[in-house]
Every structure is written in structure tokens, then in C-alpha cells.
Coordinates of N, CA and C and ligand atoms in Angstrom, one line a residue:
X1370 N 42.5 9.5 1.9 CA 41.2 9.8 1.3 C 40.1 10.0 2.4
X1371 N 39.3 11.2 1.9 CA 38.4 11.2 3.0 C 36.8 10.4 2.8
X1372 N 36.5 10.0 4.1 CA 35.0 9.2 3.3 C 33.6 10.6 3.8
X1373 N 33.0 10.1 2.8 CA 31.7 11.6 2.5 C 30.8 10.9 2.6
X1374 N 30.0 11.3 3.5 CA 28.2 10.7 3.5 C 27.6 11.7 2.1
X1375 N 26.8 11.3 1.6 CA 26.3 11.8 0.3 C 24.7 11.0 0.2
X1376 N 24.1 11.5 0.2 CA 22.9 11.3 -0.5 C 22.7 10.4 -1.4
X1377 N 22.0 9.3 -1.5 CA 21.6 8.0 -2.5 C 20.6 8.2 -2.6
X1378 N 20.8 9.0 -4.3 CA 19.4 9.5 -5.1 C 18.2 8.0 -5.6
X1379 N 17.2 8.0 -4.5 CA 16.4 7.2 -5.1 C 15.2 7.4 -5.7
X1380 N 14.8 6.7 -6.7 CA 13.8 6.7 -7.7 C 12.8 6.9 -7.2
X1381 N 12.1 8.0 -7.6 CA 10.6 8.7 -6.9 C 10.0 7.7 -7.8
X1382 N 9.2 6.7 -6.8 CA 8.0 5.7 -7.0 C 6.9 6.3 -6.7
X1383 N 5.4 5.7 -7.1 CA 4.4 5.7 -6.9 C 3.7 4.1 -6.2
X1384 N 3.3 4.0 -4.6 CA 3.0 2.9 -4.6 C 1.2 3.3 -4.6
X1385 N 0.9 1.9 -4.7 CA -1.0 1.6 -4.7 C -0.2 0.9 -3.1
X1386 N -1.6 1.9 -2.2 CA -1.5 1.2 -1.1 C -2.9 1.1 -0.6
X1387 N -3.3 -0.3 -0.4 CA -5.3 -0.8 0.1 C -5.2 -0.8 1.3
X1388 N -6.0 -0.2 2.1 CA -6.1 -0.4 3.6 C -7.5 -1.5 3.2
X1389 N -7.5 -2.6 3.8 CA -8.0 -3.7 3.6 C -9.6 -3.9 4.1
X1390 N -10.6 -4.5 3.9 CA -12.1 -4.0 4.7 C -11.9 -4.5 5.8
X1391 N -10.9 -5.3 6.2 CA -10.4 -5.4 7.8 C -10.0 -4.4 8.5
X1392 N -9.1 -3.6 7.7 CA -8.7 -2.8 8.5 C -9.5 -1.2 8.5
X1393 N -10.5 -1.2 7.5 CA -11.8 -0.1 7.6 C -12.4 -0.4 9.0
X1394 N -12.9 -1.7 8.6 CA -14.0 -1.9 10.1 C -13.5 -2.1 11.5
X1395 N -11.8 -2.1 11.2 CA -11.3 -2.2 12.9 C -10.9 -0.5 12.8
X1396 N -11.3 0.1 12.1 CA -10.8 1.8 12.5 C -9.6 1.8 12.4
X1397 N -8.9 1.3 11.6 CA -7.4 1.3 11.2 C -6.8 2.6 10.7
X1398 N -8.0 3.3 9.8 CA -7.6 4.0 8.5 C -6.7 5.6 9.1
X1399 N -7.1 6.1 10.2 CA -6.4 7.1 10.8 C -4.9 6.7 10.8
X1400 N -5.2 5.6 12.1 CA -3.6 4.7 11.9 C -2.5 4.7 11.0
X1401 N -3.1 4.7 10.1 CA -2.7 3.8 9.2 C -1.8 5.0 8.5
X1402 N -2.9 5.9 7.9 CA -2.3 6.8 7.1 C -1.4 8.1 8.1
X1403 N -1.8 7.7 9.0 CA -0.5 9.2 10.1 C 0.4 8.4 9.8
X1404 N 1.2 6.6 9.4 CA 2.2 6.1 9.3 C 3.0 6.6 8.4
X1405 N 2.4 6.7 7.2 CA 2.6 7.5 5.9 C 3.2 8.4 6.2
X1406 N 2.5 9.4 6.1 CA 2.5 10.7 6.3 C 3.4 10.8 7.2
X1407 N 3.9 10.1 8.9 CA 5.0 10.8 8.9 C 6.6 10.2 9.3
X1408 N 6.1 9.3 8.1 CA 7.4 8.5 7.4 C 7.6 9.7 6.3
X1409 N 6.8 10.4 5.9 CA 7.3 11.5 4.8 C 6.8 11.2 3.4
X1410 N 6.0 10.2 3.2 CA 5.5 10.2 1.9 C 4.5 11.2 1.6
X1411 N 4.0 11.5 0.4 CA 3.3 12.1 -0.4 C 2.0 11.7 -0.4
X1412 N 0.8 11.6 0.0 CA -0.5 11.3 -0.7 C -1.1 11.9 -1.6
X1413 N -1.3 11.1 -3.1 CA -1.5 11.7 -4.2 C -3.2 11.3 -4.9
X1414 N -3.5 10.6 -3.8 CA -4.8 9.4 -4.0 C -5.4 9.0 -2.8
X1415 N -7.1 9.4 -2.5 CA -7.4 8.7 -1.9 C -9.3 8.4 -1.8
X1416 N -9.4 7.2 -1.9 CA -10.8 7.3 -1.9 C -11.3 6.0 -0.8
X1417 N -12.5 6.1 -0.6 CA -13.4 4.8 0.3 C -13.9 3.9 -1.0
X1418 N -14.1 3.0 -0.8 CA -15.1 2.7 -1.8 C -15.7 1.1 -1.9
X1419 N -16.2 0.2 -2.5 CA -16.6 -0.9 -2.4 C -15.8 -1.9 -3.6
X1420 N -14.9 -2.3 -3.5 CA -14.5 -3.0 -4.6 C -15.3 -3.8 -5.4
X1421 N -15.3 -3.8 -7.0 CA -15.9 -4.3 -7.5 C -15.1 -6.0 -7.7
X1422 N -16.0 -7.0 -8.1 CA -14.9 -8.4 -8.0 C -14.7 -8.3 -8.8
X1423 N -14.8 -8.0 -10.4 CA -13.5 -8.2 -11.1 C -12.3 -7.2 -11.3
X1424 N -12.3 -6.2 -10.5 CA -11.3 -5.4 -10.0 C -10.3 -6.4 -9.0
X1425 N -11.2 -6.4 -8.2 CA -10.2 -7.5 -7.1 C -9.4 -8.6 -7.7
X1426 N -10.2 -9.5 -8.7 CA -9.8 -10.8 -9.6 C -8.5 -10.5 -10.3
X1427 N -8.8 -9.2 -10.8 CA -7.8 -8.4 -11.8 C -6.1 -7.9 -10.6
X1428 N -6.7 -7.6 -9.9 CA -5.8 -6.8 -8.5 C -4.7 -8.1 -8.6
X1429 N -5.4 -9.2 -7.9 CA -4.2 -10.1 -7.9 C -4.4 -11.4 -9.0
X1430 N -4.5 -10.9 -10.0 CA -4.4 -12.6 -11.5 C -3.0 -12.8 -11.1
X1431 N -1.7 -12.4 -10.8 CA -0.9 -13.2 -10.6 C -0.5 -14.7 -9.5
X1432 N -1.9 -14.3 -8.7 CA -2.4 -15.4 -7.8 C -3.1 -16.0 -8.0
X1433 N -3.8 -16.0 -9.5 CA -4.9 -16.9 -9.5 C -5.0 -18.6 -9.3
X1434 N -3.5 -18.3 -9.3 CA -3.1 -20.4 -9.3 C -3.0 -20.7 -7.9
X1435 N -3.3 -19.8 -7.0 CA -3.0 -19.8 -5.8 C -4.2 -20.4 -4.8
X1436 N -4.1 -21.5 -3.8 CA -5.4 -21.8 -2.9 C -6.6 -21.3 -2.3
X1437 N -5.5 -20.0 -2.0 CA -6.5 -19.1 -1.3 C -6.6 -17.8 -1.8
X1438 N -6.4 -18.2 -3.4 CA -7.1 -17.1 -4.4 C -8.9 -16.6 -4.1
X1439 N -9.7 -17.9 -4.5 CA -10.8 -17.7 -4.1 C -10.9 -17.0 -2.5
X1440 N -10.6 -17.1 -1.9 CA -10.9 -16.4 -0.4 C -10.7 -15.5 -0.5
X1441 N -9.3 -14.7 -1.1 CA -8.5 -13.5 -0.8 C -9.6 -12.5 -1.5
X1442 N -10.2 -13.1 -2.5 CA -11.4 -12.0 -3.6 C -12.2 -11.9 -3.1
X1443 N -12.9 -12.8 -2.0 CA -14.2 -12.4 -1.0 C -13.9 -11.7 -0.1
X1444 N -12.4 -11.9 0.3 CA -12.0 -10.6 1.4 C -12.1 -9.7 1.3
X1445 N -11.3 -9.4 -0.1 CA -11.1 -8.3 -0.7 C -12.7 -6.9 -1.1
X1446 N -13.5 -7.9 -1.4 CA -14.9 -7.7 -1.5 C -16.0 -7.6 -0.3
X1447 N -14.6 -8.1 0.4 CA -16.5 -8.2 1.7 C -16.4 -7.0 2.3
X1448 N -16.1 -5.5 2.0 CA -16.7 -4.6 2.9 C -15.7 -3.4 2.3
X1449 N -15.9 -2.0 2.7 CA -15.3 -1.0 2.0 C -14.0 -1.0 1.9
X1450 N -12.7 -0.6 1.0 CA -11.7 -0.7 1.0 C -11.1 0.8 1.3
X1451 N -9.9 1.2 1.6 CA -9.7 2.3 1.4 C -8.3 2.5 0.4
X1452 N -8.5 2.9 -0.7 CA -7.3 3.1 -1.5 C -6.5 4.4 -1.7
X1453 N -4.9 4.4 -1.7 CA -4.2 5.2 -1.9 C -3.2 5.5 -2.6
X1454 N -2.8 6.4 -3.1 CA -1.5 6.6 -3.9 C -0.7 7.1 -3.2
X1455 N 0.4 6.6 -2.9 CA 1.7 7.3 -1.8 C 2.8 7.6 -2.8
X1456 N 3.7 8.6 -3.0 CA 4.5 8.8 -4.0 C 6.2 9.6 -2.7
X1457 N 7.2 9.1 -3.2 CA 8.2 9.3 -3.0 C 9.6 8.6 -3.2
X1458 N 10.7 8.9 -3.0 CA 12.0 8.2 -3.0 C 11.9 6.7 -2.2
X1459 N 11.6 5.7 -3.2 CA 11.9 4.8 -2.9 C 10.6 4.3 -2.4
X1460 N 9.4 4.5 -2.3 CA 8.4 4.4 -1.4 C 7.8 2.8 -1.5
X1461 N 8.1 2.1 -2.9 CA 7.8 0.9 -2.8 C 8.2 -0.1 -1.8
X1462 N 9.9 -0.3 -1.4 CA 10.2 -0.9 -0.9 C 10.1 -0.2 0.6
X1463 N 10.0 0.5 0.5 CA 9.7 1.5 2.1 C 8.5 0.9 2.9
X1464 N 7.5 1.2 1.9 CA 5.9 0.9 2.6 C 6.1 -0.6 2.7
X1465 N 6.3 -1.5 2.0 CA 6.7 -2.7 2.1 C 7.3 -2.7 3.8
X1466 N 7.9 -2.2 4.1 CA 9.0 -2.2 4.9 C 8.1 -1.8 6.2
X1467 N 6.7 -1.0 6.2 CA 6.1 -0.2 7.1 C 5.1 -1.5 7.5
X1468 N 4.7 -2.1 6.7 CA 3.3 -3.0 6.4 C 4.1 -3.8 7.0
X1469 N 5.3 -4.6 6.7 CA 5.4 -5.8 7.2 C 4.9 -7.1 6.5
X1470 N 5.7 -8.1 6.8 CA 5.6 -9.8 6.4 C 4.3 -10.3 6.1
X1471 N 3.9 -10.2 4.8 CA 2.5 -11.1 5.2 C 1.8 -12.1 5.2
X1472 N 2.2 -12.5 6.5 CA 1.8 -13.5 7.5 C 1.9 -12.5 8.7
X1473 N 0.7 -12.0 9.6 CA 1.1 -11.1 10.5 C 2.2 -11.8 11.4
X1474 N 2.1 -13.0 12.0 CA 2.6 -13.8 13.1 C 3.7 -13.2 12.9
X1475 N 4.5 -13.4 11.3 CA 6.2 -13.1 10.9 C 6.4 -11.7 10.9
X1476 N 5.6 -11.0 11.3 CA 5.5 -9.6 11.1 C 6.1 -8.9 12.2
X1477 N 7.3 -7.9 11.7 CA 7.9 -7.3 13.0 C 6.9 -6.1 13.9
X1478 N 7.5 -6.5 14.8 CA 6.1 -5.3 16.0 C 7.2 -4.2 15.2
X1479 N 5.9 -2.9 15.2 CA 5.9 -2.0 14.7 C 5.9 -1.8 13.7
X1480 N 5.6 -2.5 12.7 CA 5.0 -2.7 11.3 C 3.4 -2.8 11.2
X1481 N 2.7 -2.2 10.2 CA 1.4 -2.5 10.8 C 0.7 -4.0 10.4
X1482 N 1.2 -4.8 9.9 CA 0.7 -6.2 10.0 C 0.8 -6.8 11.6
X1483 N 2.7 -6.6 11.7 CA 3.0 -6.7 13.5 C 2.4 -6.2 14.1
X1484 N 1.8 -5.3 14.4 CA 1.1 -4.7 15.5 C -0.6 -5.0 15.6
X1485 N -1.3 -5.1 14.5 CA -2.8 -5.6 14.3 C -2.8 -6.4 13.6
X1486 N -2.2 -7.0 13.4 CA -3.1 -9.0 12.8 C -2.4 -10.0 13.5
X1487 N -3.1 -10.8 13.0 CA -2.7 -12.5 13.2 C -2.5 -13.6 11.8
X1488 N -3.3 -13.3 11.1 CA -3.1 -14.1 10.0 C -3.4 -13.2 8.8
X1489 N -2.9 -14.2 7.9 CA -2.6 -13.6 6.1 C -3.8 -13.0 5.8
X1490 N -4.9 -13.9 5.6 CA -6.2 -14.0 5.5 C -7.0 -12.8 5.7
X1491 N -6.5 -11.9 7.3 CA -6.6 -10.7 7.6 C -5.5 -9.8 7.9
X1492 N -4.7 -9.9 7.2 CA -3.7 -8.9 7.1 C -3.6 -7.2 6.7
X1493 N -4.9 -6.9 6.9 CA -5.3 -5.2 7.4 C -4.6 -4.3 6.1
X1494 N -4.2 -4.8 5.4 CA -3.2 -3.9 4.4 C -2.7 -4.1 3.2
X1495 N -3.0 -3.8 1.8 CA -2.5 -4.1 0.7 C -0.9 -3.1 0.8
X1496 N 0.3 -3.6 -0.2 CA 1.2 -2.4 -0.8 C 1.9 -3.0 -1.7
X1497 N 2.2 -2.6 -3.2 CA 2.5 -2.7 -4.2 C 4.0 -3.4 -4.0
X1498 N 4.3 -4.3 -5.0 CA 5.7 -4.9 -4.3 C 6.2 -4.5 -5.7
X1499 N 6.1 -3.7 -6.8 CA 7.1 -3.0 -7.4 C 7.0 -2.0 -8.2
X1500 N 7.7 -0.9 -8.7 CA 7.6 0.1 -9.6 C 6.2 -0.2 -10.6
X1501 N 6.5 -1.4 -11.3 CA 5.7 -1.4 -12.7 C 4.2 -1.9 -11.8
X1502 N 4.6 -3.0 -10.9 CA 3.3 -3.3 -10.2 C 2.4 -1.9 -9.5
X1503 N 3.3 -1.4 -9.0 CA 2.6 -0.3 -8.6 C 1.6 0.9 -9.9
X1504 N 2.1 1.0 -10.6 CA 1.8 1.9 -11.9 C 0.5 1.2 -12.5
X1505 N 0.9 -0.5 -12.6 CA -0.1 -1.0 -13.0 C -1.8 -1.1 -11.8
X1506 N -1.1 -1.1 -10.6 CA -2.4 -1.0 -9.9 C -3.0 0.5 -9.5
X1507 N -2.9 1.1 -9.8 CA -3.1 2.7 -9.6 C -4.0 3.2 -10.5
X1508 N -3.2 2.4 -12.0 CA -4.2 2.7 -13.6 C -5.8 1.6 -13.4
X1509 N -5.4 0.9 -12.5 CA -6.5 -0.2 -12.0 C -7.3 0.3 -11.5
X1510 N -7.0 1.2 -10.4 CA -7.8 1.6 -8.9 C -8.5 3.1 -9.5
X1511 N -7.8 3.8 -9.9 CA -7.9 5.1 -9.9 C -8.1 5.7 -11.4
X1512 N -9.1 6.8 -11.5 CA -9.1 7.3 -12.7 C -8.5 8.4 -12.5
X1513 N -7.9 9.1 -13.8 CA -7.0 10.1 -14.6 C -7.1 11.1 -12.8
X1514 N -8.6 11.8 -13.5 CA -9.0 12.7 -12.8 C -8.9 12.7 -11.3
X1515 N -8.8 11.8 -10.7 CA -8.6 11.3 -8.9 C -7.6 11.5 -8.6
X1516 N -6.8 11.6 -9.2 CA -4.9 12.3 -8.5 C -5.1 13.5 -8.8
X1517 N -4.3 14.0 -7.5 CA -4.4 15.0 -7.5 C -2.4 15.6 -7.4
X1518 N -1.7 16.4 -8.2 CA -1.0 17.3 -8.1 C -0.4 18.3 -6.9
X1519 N 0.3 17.9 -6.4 CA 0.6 19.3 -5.3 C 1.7 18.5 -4.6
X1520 N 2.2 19.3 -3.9 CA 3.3 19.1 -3.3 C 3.8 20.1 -2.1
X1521 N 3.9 18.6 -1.3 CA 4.1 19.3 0.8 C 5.1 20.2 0.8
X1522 N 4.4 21.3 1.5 CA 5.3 22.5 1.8 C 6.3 22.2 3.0
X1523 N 6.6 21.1 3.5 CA 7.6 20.7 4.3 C 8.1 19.8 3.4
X1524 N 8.3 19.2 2.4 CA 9.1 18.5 1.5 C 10.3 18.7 1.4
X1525 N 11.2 19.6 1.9 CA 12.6 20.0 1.9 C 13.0 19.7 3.6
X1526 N 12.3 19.8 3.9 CA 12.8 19.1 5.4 C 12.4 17.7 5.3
X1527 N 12.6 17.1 4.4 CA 12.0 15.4 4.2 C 13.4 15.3 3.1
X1528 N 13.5 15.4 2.3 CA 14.2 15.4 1.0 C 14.9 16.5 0.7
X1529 N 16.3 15.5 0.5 CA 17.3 17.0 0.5 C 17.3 17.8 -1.1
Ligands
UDP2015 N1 -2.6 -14.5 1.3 C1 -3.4 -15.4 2.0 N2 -2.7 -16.6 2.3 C2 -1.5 -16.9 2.0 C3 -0.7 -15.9 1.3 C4 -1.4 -14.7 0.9 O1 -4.5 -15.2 2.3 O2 -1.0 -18.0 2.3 C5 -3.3 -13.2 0.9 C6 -2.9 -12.1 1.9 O3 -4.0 -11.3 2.1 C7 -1.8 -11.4 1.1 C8 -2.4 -11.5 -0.4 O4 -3.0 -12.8 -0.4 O5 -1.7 -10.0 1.5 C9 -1.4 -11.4 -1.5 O6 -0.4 -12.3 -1.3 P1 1.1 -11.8 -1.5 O7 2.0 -13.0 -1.5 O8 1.2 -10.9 -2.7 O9 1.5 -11.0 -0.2 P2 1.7 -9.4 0.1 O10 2.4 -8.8 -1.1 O11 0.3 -8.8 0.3 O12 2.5 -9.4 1.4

């Protein structure tokens, strides 16, 4: 029998990905998103903006039993955010994978937590840790009309 490399069709996800007001004010955001872009994802979403706190409160209620709930909402709030929609095969666990551990310390260099932080607290970077989680923060973040439609004319040299 012969063995065949073959293509492992993965599920075109949508992640919500927050560049954090840490990583606005350290000039991350160029950084940040050339990572994306040329890991090969899609940008379908993207705006500056000021988060509102009960956006933020809402962003993570599954932390609300958490210690450093209260802190993480004043983070989240204390200065412009930059939010995006990244779409592609598999992109949840990917960006995951780009961002790194969060705790920067545990963070592999070359990840961007590993490479610019130190601690959780400022960990320079939100990314959606699943399909439905993602879907749900996007309908959060973003109205109807803010996505935008199209698709990279290099997308066949990315995806077979
Ligand atoms: N966080 C924190 N202290 C902790 C754990 C988390 O300040 O001990 C913050 C940190 O900014 C993190 C966010 O809470 O990114 C959400 O926590 P989660 O466990 O969902 O981590 P993530 O998915 O962002 O890696």
C-alpha cells in the first residue's frame, strides 16, 4: 500500500481577535496584524475604538467568578482597543497558537504574548478560544454592516 499526503479539510472558522489597549499604546497594531496576514488568514473586520464596560463585562461573563475579573474590565477599558475578524481553515486554534500562553512568561518566543509581554494582566492580545465563542464575540463586537465580503486574490497559493 502506498501512503498519500492529502489535504486535512479544515473548518473555515471566524476568530474575534482584540489587540489589547496595551498593545495600541505600545504600537503593536502593525505587528500584529502583518502576523496574520502572513500566516494567511483573511481580514474580514476591523475597527479602533473605545470599549464600552458593559461590552467588556459581557466579552468575558464567563470570568466573572474570577479574581481578576474586576481588573481585566478596567484593562480592557482603559484605552483604545483594536478589534478584528480573521476568517480561515482552522484559524481558531491557529491564532491561539500565534498569540501564545496567557501568562506571557509561559509564552513561546515567537508568539506574540512571547515576544512582548510579561504578565497576564498585560498580555497585548485577545483570541477567541472557540468556533461558537468566536461567532458569539464578533455578534458582540461588530455590527451586520462592518464586515466586509471579499476574498484574497492570492488565496489559492494559501489554500489548496
Ligand atoms: N487574566 C489575568 N490573570 C489571570 C488569568 C487571566 O489577568 O490569572 C486575563 C488575561 O488578560 C487573559 C484574560 O484574563 O487574557 C482572559 O483569560 P483566559 O483564561 O480566557 O485567557 P486567554 O484565553 O486570553 O489566553
Amino acid at each position: 500500500s502506498s501512503s498519500r499526503f492529502f489535504a486535512v479539510t479544515q473548518a473555515v472558522e471566524r476568530s474575534y481577535i482584540m489587540i489589547k489597549p496595551d498593545g495600541v499604546q505600545r504600537g503593536l497594531v502593525g505587528e500584529i496584524i502583518t502576523r496574520f496576514e502572513q500566516k494567511g488568514f483573511s481580514l474580514k473586520g476591523l475597527k479602533l475604538f473605545q470599549a464600552p464596560k458593559e461590552l467588556a463585562e459581557e466579552h468575558y461573563t464567563e470570568l466573572q467568578e474570577k479574581p481578576f475579573y474586576p481588573e481585566l474590565v478596567k484593562y480592557i477599558v482603559s484605552g483604545p482597543v483594536v478589534g478584528m475578524v480573521w476568517e480561515g481553515p482552522g484559524v481558531i486554534a491557529s491564532a491561539r497558537k500565534l498569540i501564545g500562553a496567557t501568562n506571557p512568561l509561559n509564552a513561546e518566543p515567537g508568539t506574540i504574548r512571547g515576544d512582548f509581554g510579561i504578565q497576564s494582566g498585560r498580555n497585548v492580545i485577545h483570541g477567541s478560544d472557540s468556533p461558537e465563542n468566536g461567532e458569539r464575540e464578533i455578534a458582540l463586537w461588530f455590527k451586520e454592516g462592518e464586515l466586509v465580503e471579499w476574498t484574497r486574490t492570492i488565496k489559492p497559493w494559501i489554500i489548496e
